[in-house]
Amino acid sequence: MPKTTSRYLAEGPRVGIRHFTHEDGAEFTARARESKDLHQPWLFPPDSVDAYTAYAGRLIEDRTKRGFLVCEKDGERGDGAIAGFININNIVEGGFQCGALGYGAFAHAAGRGLMREGLDLVVGHAFGPMRLHRLEINAQPRNTASIALARRCGFRLEGFSPKMIYVDGEWRDHERWAITAEMRTSG
């Protein structure tokens, strides 16, 4: 019997993760527009095809970034609807083997546990095939949903950095959360 090939890099019971493609632009931007109230003031994913093309291009071509779409395996359309996205940015190799995570759920998928499953898959992929050792999440202190997701996925609070990242026209304070490969295997 021939083996079927999955379209996903990793799969859980309800979601699979895969890389961004340029062909995802229409669905991604429609989801981003539908989700503005959920995302702002924390993040601003591209909501036009031109902005998406530039954004996806960086994730596809830049070796210091990897972008993952979290897709419902049996979603509302039954065809891998995009539930959210998780990016690993600022990947440093060598002795550091680290990356910084950014993520967002789309409104139709928020609160359903899909992003937790997706983040678990991305962390496993990062510590497995990507051979990273450490992942970091930087979240604004009032972004309770992002912090709750980090906590549920085993990240530990490491500190607070005032005026750390420039978001929406201002330097914003952030909590720093992290997980290492050892934490993942021992916990």
JSON list of C-alpha atoms in Angstrom, two decimals:
[
{"chain": "A", "resi": 1, "resn": "MET", "atom": "CA", "xyz": [0.00, 0.00, 0.00]},
{"chain": "A", "resi": 2, "resn": "PRO", "atom": "CA", "xyz": [1.53, 3.39, -0.96]},
{"chain": "A", "resi": 3, "resn": "LYS", "atom": "CA", "xyz": [2.29, 5.77, 1.87]},
{"chain": "A", "resi": 4, "resn": "THR", "atom": "CA", "xyz": [0.43, 9.08, 1.71]},
{"chain": "A", "resi": 5, "resn": "THR", "atom": "CA", "xyz": [2.41, 12.23, 2.31]},
{"chain": "A", "resi": 6, "resn": "SER", "atom": "CA", "xyz": [1.07, 14.79, 4.77]},
{"chain": "A", "resi": 7, "resn": "ARG", "atom": "CA", "xyz": [0.92, 18.43, 3.81]},
{"chain": "A", "resi": 8, "resn": "TYR", "atom": "CA", "xyz": [1.99, 19.27, 7.37]},
{"chain": "A", "resi": 9, "resn": "LEU", "atom": "CA", "xyz": [5.41, 19.42, 9.02]},
{"chain": "A", "resi": 10, "resn": "ALA", "atom": "CA", "xyz": [3.80, 18.12, 12.21]},
{"chain": "A", "resi": 11, "resn": "GLU", "atom": "CA", "xyz": [0.26, 17.17, 13.18]},
{"chain": "A", "resi": 12, "resn": "GLY", "atom": "CA", "xyz": [-1.77, 16.95, 16.34]},
{"chain": "A", "resi": 13, "resn": "PRO", "atom": "CA", "xyz": [-5.31, 15.68, 16.81]},
{"chain": "A", "resi": 14, "resn": "ARG", "atom": "CA", "xyz": [-6.95, 18.88, 15.52]},
{"chain": "A", "resi": 15, "resn": "VAL", "atom": "CA", "xyz": [-4.27, 20.97, 13.77]},
{"chain": "A", "resi": 16, "resn": "GLY", "atom": "CA", "xyz": [-1.26, 20.68, 11.57]},
{"chain": "A", "resi": 17, "resn": "ILE", "atom": "CA", "xyz": [1.54, 23.18, 11.03]},
{"chain": "A", "resi": 18, "resn": "ARG", "atom": "CA", "xyz": [3.02, 24.09, 7.69]},
{"chain": "A", "resi": 19, "resn": "HIS", "atom": "CA", "xyz": [5.15, 26.86, 6.24]},
{"chain": "A", "resi": 20, "resn": "PHE", "atom": "CA", "xyz": [3.70, 30.02, 4.75]},
{"chain": "A", "resi": 21, "resn": "THR", "atom": "CA", "xyz": [3.27, 30.13, 0.97]},
{"chain": "A", "resi": 22, "resn": "HIS", "atom": "CA", "xyz": [2.54, 33.07, -1.29]},
{"chain": "A", "resi": 23, "resn": "GLU", "atom": "CA", "xyz": [-0.72, 31.34, -2.25]},
{"chain": "A", "resi": 24, "resn": "ASP", "atom": "CA", "xyz": [-2.04, 31.76, 1.34]},
{"chain": "A", "resi": 25, "resn": "GLY", "atom": "CA", "xyz": [-2.33, 35.54, 0.93]},
{"chain": "A", "resi": 26, "resn": "ALA", "atom": "CA", "xyz": [-6.06, 35.84, 0.26]},
{"chain": "A", "resi": 27, "resn": "GLU", "atom": "CA", "xyz": [-7.14, 33.63, 3.17]},
{"chain": "A", "resi": 28, "resn": "PHE", "atom": "CA", "xyz": [-4.54, 35.02, 5.59]},
{"chain": "A", "resi": 29, "resn": "THR", "atom": "CA", "xyz": [-5.40, 38.67, 4.91]},
{"chain": "A", "resi": 30, "resn": "ALA", "atom": "CA", "xyz": [-9.15, 38.02, 5.11]},
{"chain": "A", "resi": 31, "resn": "ARG", "atom": "CA", "xyz": [-8.61, 36.34, 8.50]},
{"chain": "A", "resi": 32, "resn": "ALA", "atom": "CA", "xyz": [-6.40, 39.24, 9.65]},
{"chain": "A", "resi": 33, "resn": "ARG", "atom": "CA", "xyz": [-9.09, 41.79, 8.72]},
{"chain": "A", "resi": 34, "resn": "GLU", "atom": "CA", "xyz": [-11.75, 39.74, 10.56]},
{"chain": "A", "resi": 35, "resn": "SER", "atom": "CA", "xyz": [-9.50, 39.60, 13.64]},
{"chain": "A", "resi": 36, "resn": "LYS", "atom": "CA", "xyz": [-8.43, 43.25, 14.10]},
{"chain": "A", "resi": 37, "resn": "ASP", "atom": "CA", "xyz": [-10.37, 43.65, 17.35]},
{"chain": "A", "resi": 38, "resn": "LEU", "atom": "CA", "xyz": [-8.72, 40.54, 18.75]},
{"chain": "A", "resi": 39, "resn": "HIS", "atom": "CA", "xyz": [-5.18, 41.48, 17.67]},
{"chain": "A", "resi": 40, "resn": "GLN", "atom": "CA", "xyz": [-4.93, 45.19, 18.38]},
{"chain": "A", "resi": 41, "resn": "PRO", "atom": "CA", "xyz": [-3.14, 46.76, 20.18]},
{"chain": "A", "resi": 42, "resn": "TRP", "atom": "CA", "xyz": [-0.83, 43.74, 20.51]},
{"chain": "A", "resi": 43, "resn": "LEU", "atom": "CA", "xyz": [0.00, 42.81, 16.94]},
{"chain": "A", "resi": 44, "resn": "PHE", "atom": "CA", "xyz": [-0.67, 43.90, 13.39]},
{"chain": "A", "resi": 45, "resn": "PRO", "atom": "CA", "xyz": [-0.53, 41.04, 10.90]},
{"chain": "A", "resi": 46, "resn": "PRO", "atom": "CA", "xyz": [-0.68, 42.00, 7.22]},
{"chain": "A", "resi": 47, "resn": "ASP", "atom": "CA", "xyz": [-4.22, 42.64, 6.04]},
{"chain": "A", "resi": 48, "resn": "SER", "atom": "CA", "xyz": [-3.61, 43.41, 2.37]},
{"chain": "A", "resi": 49, "resn": "VAL", "atom": "CA", "xyz": [-2.24, 41.13, -0.32]},
{"chain": "A", "resi": 50, "resn": "ASP", "atom": "CA", "xyz": [0.74, 43.43, -0.98]},
{"chain": "A", "resi": 51, "resn": "ALA", "atom": "CA", "xyz": [1.65, 43.55, 2.72]},
{"chain": "A", "resi": 52, "resn": "TYR", "atom": "CA", "xyz": [1.22, 39.78, 2.97]},
{"chain": "A", "resi": 53, "resn": "THR", "atom": "CA", "xyz": [3.47, 39.20, -0.06]},
{"chain": "A", "resi": 54, "resn": "ALA", "atom": "CA", "xyz": [6.30, 41.17, 1.59]},
{"chain": "A", "resi": 55, "resn": "TYR", "atom": "CA", "xyz": [5.70, 39.54, 5.00]},
{"chain": "A", "resi": 56, "resn": "ALA", "atom": "CA", "xyz": [5.54, 35.98, 3.65]},
{"chain": "A", "resi": 57, "resn": "GLY", "atom": "CA", "xyz": [8.56, 36.66, 1.45]},
{"chain": "A", "resi": 58, "resn": "ARG", "atom": "CA", "xyz": [10.66, 37.50, 4.51]},
{"chain": "A", "resi": 59, "resn": "LEU", "atom": "CA", "xyz": [9.49, 34.36, 6.31]},
{"chain": "A", "resi": 60, "resn": "ILE", "atom": "CA", "xyz": [10.19, 32.19, 3.28]},
{"chain": "A", "resi": 61, "resn": "GLU", "atom": "CA", "xyz": [13.55, 33.65, 2.23]},
{"chain": "A", "resi": 62, "resn": "ASP", "atom": "CA", "xyz": [15.27, 34.91, 5.41]},
{"chain": "A", "resi": 63, "resn": "ARG", "atom": "CA", "xyz": [17.31, 32.19, 7.16]},
{"chain": "A", "resi": 64, "resn": "THR", "atom": "CA", "xyz": [16.81, 33.95, 10.51]},
{"chain": "A", "resi": 65, "resn": "LYS", "atom": "CA", "xyz": [13.03, 33.49, 10.36]},
{"chain": "A", "resi": 66, "resn": "ARG", "atom": "CA", "xyz": [10.60, 30.59, 10.01]},
{"chain": "A", "resi": 67, "resn": "GLY", "atom": "CA", "xyz": [6.89, 31.08, 9.65]},
{"chain": "A", "resi": 68, "resn": "PHE", "atom": "CA", "xyz": [4.28, 28.45, 10.45]},
{"chain": "A", "resi": 69, "resn": "LEU", "atom": "CA", "xyz": [0.58, 28.45, 9.73]},
{"chain": "A", "resi": 70, "resn": "VAL", "atom": "CA", "xyz": [-1.60, 26.60, 12.23]},
{"chain": "A", "resi": 71, "resn": "CYS", "atom": "CA", "xyz": [-4.30, 24.90, 10.16]},
{"chain": "A", "resi": 72, "resn": "GLU", "atom": "CA", "xyz": [-7.43, 23.08, 11.27]},
{"chain": "A", "resi": 73, "resn": "LYS", "atom": "CA", "xyz": [-7.34, 19.53, 10.01]},
{"chain": "A", "resi": 74, "resn": "ASP", "atom": "CA", "xyz": [-11.15, 19.34, 10.06]},
{"chain": "A", "resi": 75, "resn": "GLY", "atom": "CA", "xyz": [-11.90, 23.04, 10.19]},
{"chain": "A", "resi": 76, "resn": "GLU", "atom": "CA", "xyz": [-14.97, 25.03, 9.39]},
{"chain": "A", "resi": 77, "resn": "ARG", "atom": "CA", "xyz": [-14.39, 24.36, 5.69]},
{"chain": "A", "resi": 78, "resn": "GLY", "atom": "CA", "xyz": [-12.86, 20.94, 6.19]},
{"chain": "A", "resi": 79, "resn": "ASP", "atom": "CA", "xyz": [-9.83, 21.83, 4.08]},
{"chain": "A", "resi": 80, "resn": "GLY", "atom": "CA", "xyz": [-7.14, 23.09, 6.42]},
{"chain": "A", "resi": 81, "resn": "ALA", "atom": "CA", "xyz": [-8.53, 26.53, 7.26]},
{"chain": "A", "resi": 82, "resn": "ILE", "atom": "CA", "xyz": [-5.85, 28.78, 8.75]},
{"chain": "A", "resi": 83, "resn": "ALA", "atom": "CA", "xyz": [-6.49, 29.13, 12.50]},
{"chain": "A", "resi": 84, "resn": "GLY", "atom": "CA", "xyz": [-3.44, 31.24, 13.31]},
{"chain": "A", "resi": 85, "resn": "PHE", "atom": "CA", "xyz": [0.26, 31.74, 12.79]},
{"chain": "A", "resi": 86, "resn": "ILE", "atom": "CA", "xyz": [3.47, 31.24, 14.76]},
{"chain": "A", "resi": 87, "resn": "ASN", "atom": "CA", "xyz": [6.76, 32.73, 13.65]},
{"chain": "A", "resi": 88, "resn": "ILE", "atom": "CA", "xyz": [10.24, 32.06, 14.93]},
{"chain": "A", "resi": 89, "resn": "ASN", "atom": "CA", "xyz": [12.21, 35.28, 14.47]},
{"chain": "A", "resi": 90, "resn": "ASN", "atom": "CA", "xyz": [15.79, 36.31, 15.17]},
{"chain": "A", "resi": 91, "resn": "ILE", "atom": "CA", "xyz": [17.08, 32.74, 14.86]},
{"chain": "A", "resi": 92, "resn": "VAL", "atom": "CA", "xyz": [20.71, 32.62, 15.99]},
{"chain": "A", "resi": 93, "resn": "GLU", "atom": "CA", "xyz": [22.69, 29.46, 15.35]},
{"chain": "A", "resi": 94, "resn": "GLY", "atom": "CA", "xyz": [26.11, 28.43, 16.64]},
{"chain": "A", "resi": 95, "resn": "GLY", "atom": "CA", "xyz": [26.48, 28.34, 20.40]},
{"chain": "A", "resi": 96, "resn": "PHE", "atom": "CA", "xyz": [23.17, 30.13, 20.98]},
{"chain": "A", "resi": 97, "resn": "GLN", "atom": "CA", "xyz": [20.65, 28.02, 18.95]},
{"chain": "A", "resi": 98, "resn": "CYS", "atom": "CA", "xyz": [17.77, 30.31, 19.92]},
{"chain": "A", "resi": 99, "resn": "GLY", "atom": "CA", "xyz": [14.77, 32.05, 18.39]},
{"chain": "A", "resi": 100, "resn": "ALA", "atom": "CA", "xyz": [12.03, 34.48, 19.43]},
{"chain": "A", "resi": 101, "resn": "LEU", "atom": "CA", "xyz": [8.40, 33.47, 18.92]},
{"chain": "A", "resi": 102, "resn": "GLY", "atom": "CA", "xyz": [5.56, 35.66, 17.78]},
{"chain": "A", "resi": 103, "resn": "TYR", "atom": "CA", "xyz": [2.03, 34.37, 17.26]},
{"chain": "A", "resi": 104, "resn": "GLY", "atom": "CA", "xyz": [-1.61, 35.16, 16.80]},
{"chain": "A", "resi": 105, "resn": "ALA", "atom": "CA", "xyz": [-4.89, 33.28, 16.57]},
{"chain": "A", "resi": 106, "resn": "PHE", "atom": "CA", "xyz": [-7.55, 34.34, 14.14]},
{"chain": "A", "resi": 107, "resn": "ALA", "atom": "CA", "xyz": [-10.92, 35.28, 15.62]},
{"chain": "A", "resi": 108, "resn": "HIS", "atom": "CA", "xyz": [-12.81, 32.20, 14.38]},
{"chain": "A", "resi": 109, "resn": "ALA", "atom": "CA", "xyz": [-10.28, 29.96, 16.17]},
{"chain": "A", "resi": 110, "resn": "ALA", "atom": "CA", "xyz": [-9.64, 31.95, 19.37]},
{"chain": "A", "resi": 111, "resn": "GLY", "atom": "CA", "xyz": [-10.37, 30.22, 22.67]},
{"chain": "A", "resi": 112, "resn": "ARG", "atom": "CA", "xyz": [-10.64, 26.74, 21.16]},
{"chain": "A", "resi": 113, "resn": "GLY", "atom": "CA", "xyz": [-7.21, 25.37, 22.16]},
{"chain": "A", "resi": 114, "resn": "LEU", "atom": "CA", "xyz": [-6.00, 25.24, 18.56]},
{"chain": "A", "resi": 115, "resn": "MET", "atom": "CA", "xyz": [-3.10, 27.63, 19.15]},
{"chain": "A", "resi": 116, "resn": "ARG", "atom": "CA", "xyz": [-1.94, 25.66, 22.17]},
{"chain": "A", "resi": 117, "resn": "GLU", "atom": "CA", "xyz": [-1.81, 22.54, 20.05]},
{"chain": "A", "resi": 118, "resn": "GLY", "atom": "CA", "xyz": [-0.09, 24.49, 17.26]},
{"chain": "A", "resi": 119, "resn": "LEU", "atom": "CA", "xyz": [2.48, 26.05, 19.60]},
{"chain": "A", "resi": 120, "resn": "ASP", "atom": "CA", "xyz": [3.29, 22.63, 21.04]},
{"chain": "A", "resi": 121, "resn": "LEU", "atom": "CA", "xyz": [3.90, 21.38, 17.50]},
{"chain": "A", "resi": 122, "resn": "VAL", "atom": "CA", "xyz": [6.11, 24.36, 16.60]},
{"chain": "A", "resi": 123, "resn": "VAL", "atom": "CA", "xyz": [8.16, 23.96, 19.79]},
{"chain": "A", "resi": 124, "resn": "GLY", "atom": "CA", "xyz": [8.62, 20.26, 19.00]},
{"chain": "A", "resi": 125, "resn": "HIS", "atom": "CA", "xyz": [9.67, 21.10, 15.44]},
{"chain": "A", "resi": 126, "resn": "ALA", "atom": "CA", "xyz": [12.07, 23.80, 16.66]},
{"chain": "A", "resi": 127, "resn": "PHE", "atom": "CA", "xyz": [13.74, 21.47, 19.16]},
{"chain": "A", "resi": 128, "resn": "GLY", "atom": "CA", "xyz": [13.66, 18.54, 16.72]},
{"chain": "A", "resi": 129, "resn": "PRO", "atom": "CA", "xyz": [14.38, 19.11, 13.03]},
{"chain": "A", "resi": 130, "resn": "MET", "atom": "CA", "xyz": [15.47, 22.75, 13.48]},
{"chain": "A", "resi": 131, "resn": "ARG", "atom": "CA", "xyz": [17.87, 21.76, 16.28]},
{"chain": "A", "resi": 132, "resn": "LEU", "atom": "CA", "xyz": [17.24, 24.90, 18.36]},
{"chain": "A", "resi": 133, "resn": "HIS", "atom": "CA", "xyz": [17.93, 24.83, 22.08]},
{"chain": "A", "resi": 134, "resn": "ARG", "atom": "CA", "xyz": [15.92, 27.78, 23.40]},
{"chain": "A", "resi": 135, "resn": "LEU", "atom": "CA", "xyz": [12.78, 29.67, 22.41]},
{"chain": "A", "resi": 136, "resn": "GLU", "atom": "CA", "xyz": [11.66, 33.01, 23.82]},
{"chain": "A", "resi": 137, "resn": "ILE", "atom": "CA", "xyz": [8.32, 34.80, 23.90]},
{"chain": "A", "resi": 138, "resn": "ASN", "atom": "CA", "xyz": [8.13, 38.51, 24.63]},
{"chain": "A", "resi": 139, "resn": "ALA", "atom": "CA", "xyz": [4.61, 39.62, 25.58]},
{"chain": "A", "resi": 140, "resn": "GLN", "atom": "CA", "xyz": [3.19, 42.90, 26.74]},
{"chain": "A", "resi": 141, "resn": "PRO", "atom": "CA", "xyz": [2.08, 42.52, 30.39]},
{"chain": "A", "resi": 142, "resn": "ARG", "atom": "CA", "xyz": [-1.58, 43.29, 29.62]},
{"chain": "A", "resi": 143, "resn": "ASN", "atom": "CA", "xyz": [-1.72, 40.74, 26.79]},
{"chain": "A", "resi": 144, "resn": "THR", "atom": "CA", "xyz": [-3.19, 38.10, 29.06]},
{"chain": "A", "resi": 145, "resn": "ALA", "atom": "CA", "xyz": [-4.10, 35.69, 26.26]},
{"chain": "A", "resi": 146, "resn": "SER", "atom": "CA", "xyz": [-0.52, 35.56, 24.97]},
{"chain": "A", "resi": 147, "resn": "ILE", "atom": "CA", "xyz": [0.90, 35.12, 28.46]},
{"chain": "A", "resi": 148, "resn": "ALA", "atom": "CA", "xyz": [-1.62, 32.38, 29.27]},
{"chain": "A", "resi": 149, "resn": "LEU", "atom": "CA", "xyz": [-0.63, 30.51, 26.10]},
{"chain": "A", "resi": 150, "resn": "ALA", "atom": "CA", "xyz": [3.07, 30.76, 26.97]},
{"chain": "A", "resi": 151, "resn": "ARG", "atom": "CA", "xyz": [2.38, 29.46, 30.48]},
{"chain": "A", "resi": 152, "resn": "ARG", "atom": "CA", "xyz": [0.15, 26.57, 29.27]},
{"chain": "A", "resi": 153, "resn": "CYS", "atom": "CA", "xyz": [2.88, 25.46, 26.85]},
{"chain": "A", "resi": 154, "resn": "GLY", "atom": "CA", "xyz": [5.53, 25.22, 29.57]},
{"chain": "A", "resi": 155, "resn": "PHE", "atom": "CA", "xyz": [7.39, 28.51, 29.11]},
{"chain": "A", "resi": 156, "resn": "ARG", "atom": "CA", "xyz": [8.75, 30.09, 32.30]},
{"chain": "A", "resi": 157, "resn": "LEU", "atom": "CA", "xyz": [8.75, 33.76, 33.19]},
{"chain": "A", "resi": 158, "resn": "GLU", "atom": "CA", "xyz": [12.33, 35.01, 33.13]},
{"chain": "A", "resi": 159, "resn": "GLY", "atom": "CA", "xyz": [11.93, 38.72, 33.60]},
{"chain": "A", "resi": 160, "resn": "PHE", "atom": "CA", "xyz": [10.55, 42.09, 32.68]},
{"chain": "A", "resi": 161, "resn": "SER", "atom": "CA", "xyz": [12.05, 44.51, 30.15]},
{"chain": "A", "resi": 162, "resn": "PRO", "atom": "CA", "xyz": [10.83, 48.10, 30.11]},
{"chain": "A", "resi": 163, "resn": "LYS", "atom": "CA", "xyz": [10.46, 49.77, 26.71]},
{"chain": "A", "resi": 164, "resn": "MET", "atom": "CA", "xyz": [11.72, 46.62, 24.96]},
{"chain": "A", "resi": 165, "resn": "ILE", "atom": "CA", "xyz": [9.92, 46.45, 21.58]},
{"chain": "A", "resi": 166, "resn": "TYR", "atom": "CA", "xyz": [8.53, 49.19, 19.33]},
{"chain": "A", "resi": 167, "resn": "VAL", "atom": "CA", "xyz": [4.82, 48.40, 18.77]},
{"chain": "A", "resi": 168, "resn": "ASP", "atom": "CA", "xyz": [2.14, 50.68, 17.31]},
{"chain": "A", "resi": 169, "resn": "GLY", "atom": "CA", "xyz": [4.24, 53.84, 17.54]},
{"chain": "A", "resi": 170, "resn": "GLU", "atom": "CA", "xyz": [5.64, 53.35, 21.06]},
{"chain": "A", "resi": 171, "resn": "TRP", "atom": "CA", "xyz": [8.33, 51.45, 22.91]},
{"chain": "A", "resi": 172, "resn": "ARG", "atom": "CA", "xyz": [6.41, 48.91, 24.99]},
{"chain": "A", "resi": 173, "resn": "ASP", "atom": "CA", "xyz": [7.25, 47.00, 28.17]},
{"chain": "A", "resi": 174, "resn": "HIS", "atom": "CA", "xyz": [7.41, 43.21, 27.79]},
{"chain": "A", "resi": 175, "resn": "GLU", "atom": "CA", "xyz": [7.57, 40.14, 29.97]},
{"chain": "A", "resi": 176, "resn": "ARG", "atom": "CA", "xyz": [10.18, 37.62, 28.82]},
{"chain": "A", "resi": 177, "resn": "TRP", "atom": "CA", "xyz": [9.15, 33.95, 28.75]},
{"chain": "A", "resi": 178, "resn": "ALA", "atom": "CA", "xyz": [11.39, 31.08, 27.64]},
{"chain": "A", "resi": 179, "resn": "ILE", "atom": "CA", "xyz": [11.64, 27.32, 27.26]},
{"chain": "A", "resi": 180, "resn": "THR", "atom": "CA", "xyz": [14.67, 25.14, 26.57]},
{"chain": "A", "resi": 181, "resn": "ALA", "atom": "CA", "xyz": [14.93, 21.71, 25.01]},
{"chain": "A", "resi": 182, "resn": "GLU", "atom": "CA", "xyz": [15.74, 20.27, 28.45]},
{"chain": "A", "resi": 183, "resn": "MET", "atom": "CA", "xyz": [12.60, 21.77, 29.97]},
{"chain": "A", "resi": 184, "resn": "ARG", "atom": "CA", "xyz": [10.56, 20.19, 27.19]},
{"chain": "A", "resi": 185, "resn": "THR", "atom": "CA", "xyz": [11.98, 16.69, 27.72]},
{"chain": "A", "resi": 186, "resn": "SER", "atom": "CA", "xyz": [11.93, 16.80, 31.53]},
{"chain": "A", "resi": 187, "resn": "GLY", "atom": "CA", "xyz": [8.47, 18.31, 31.94]}
]
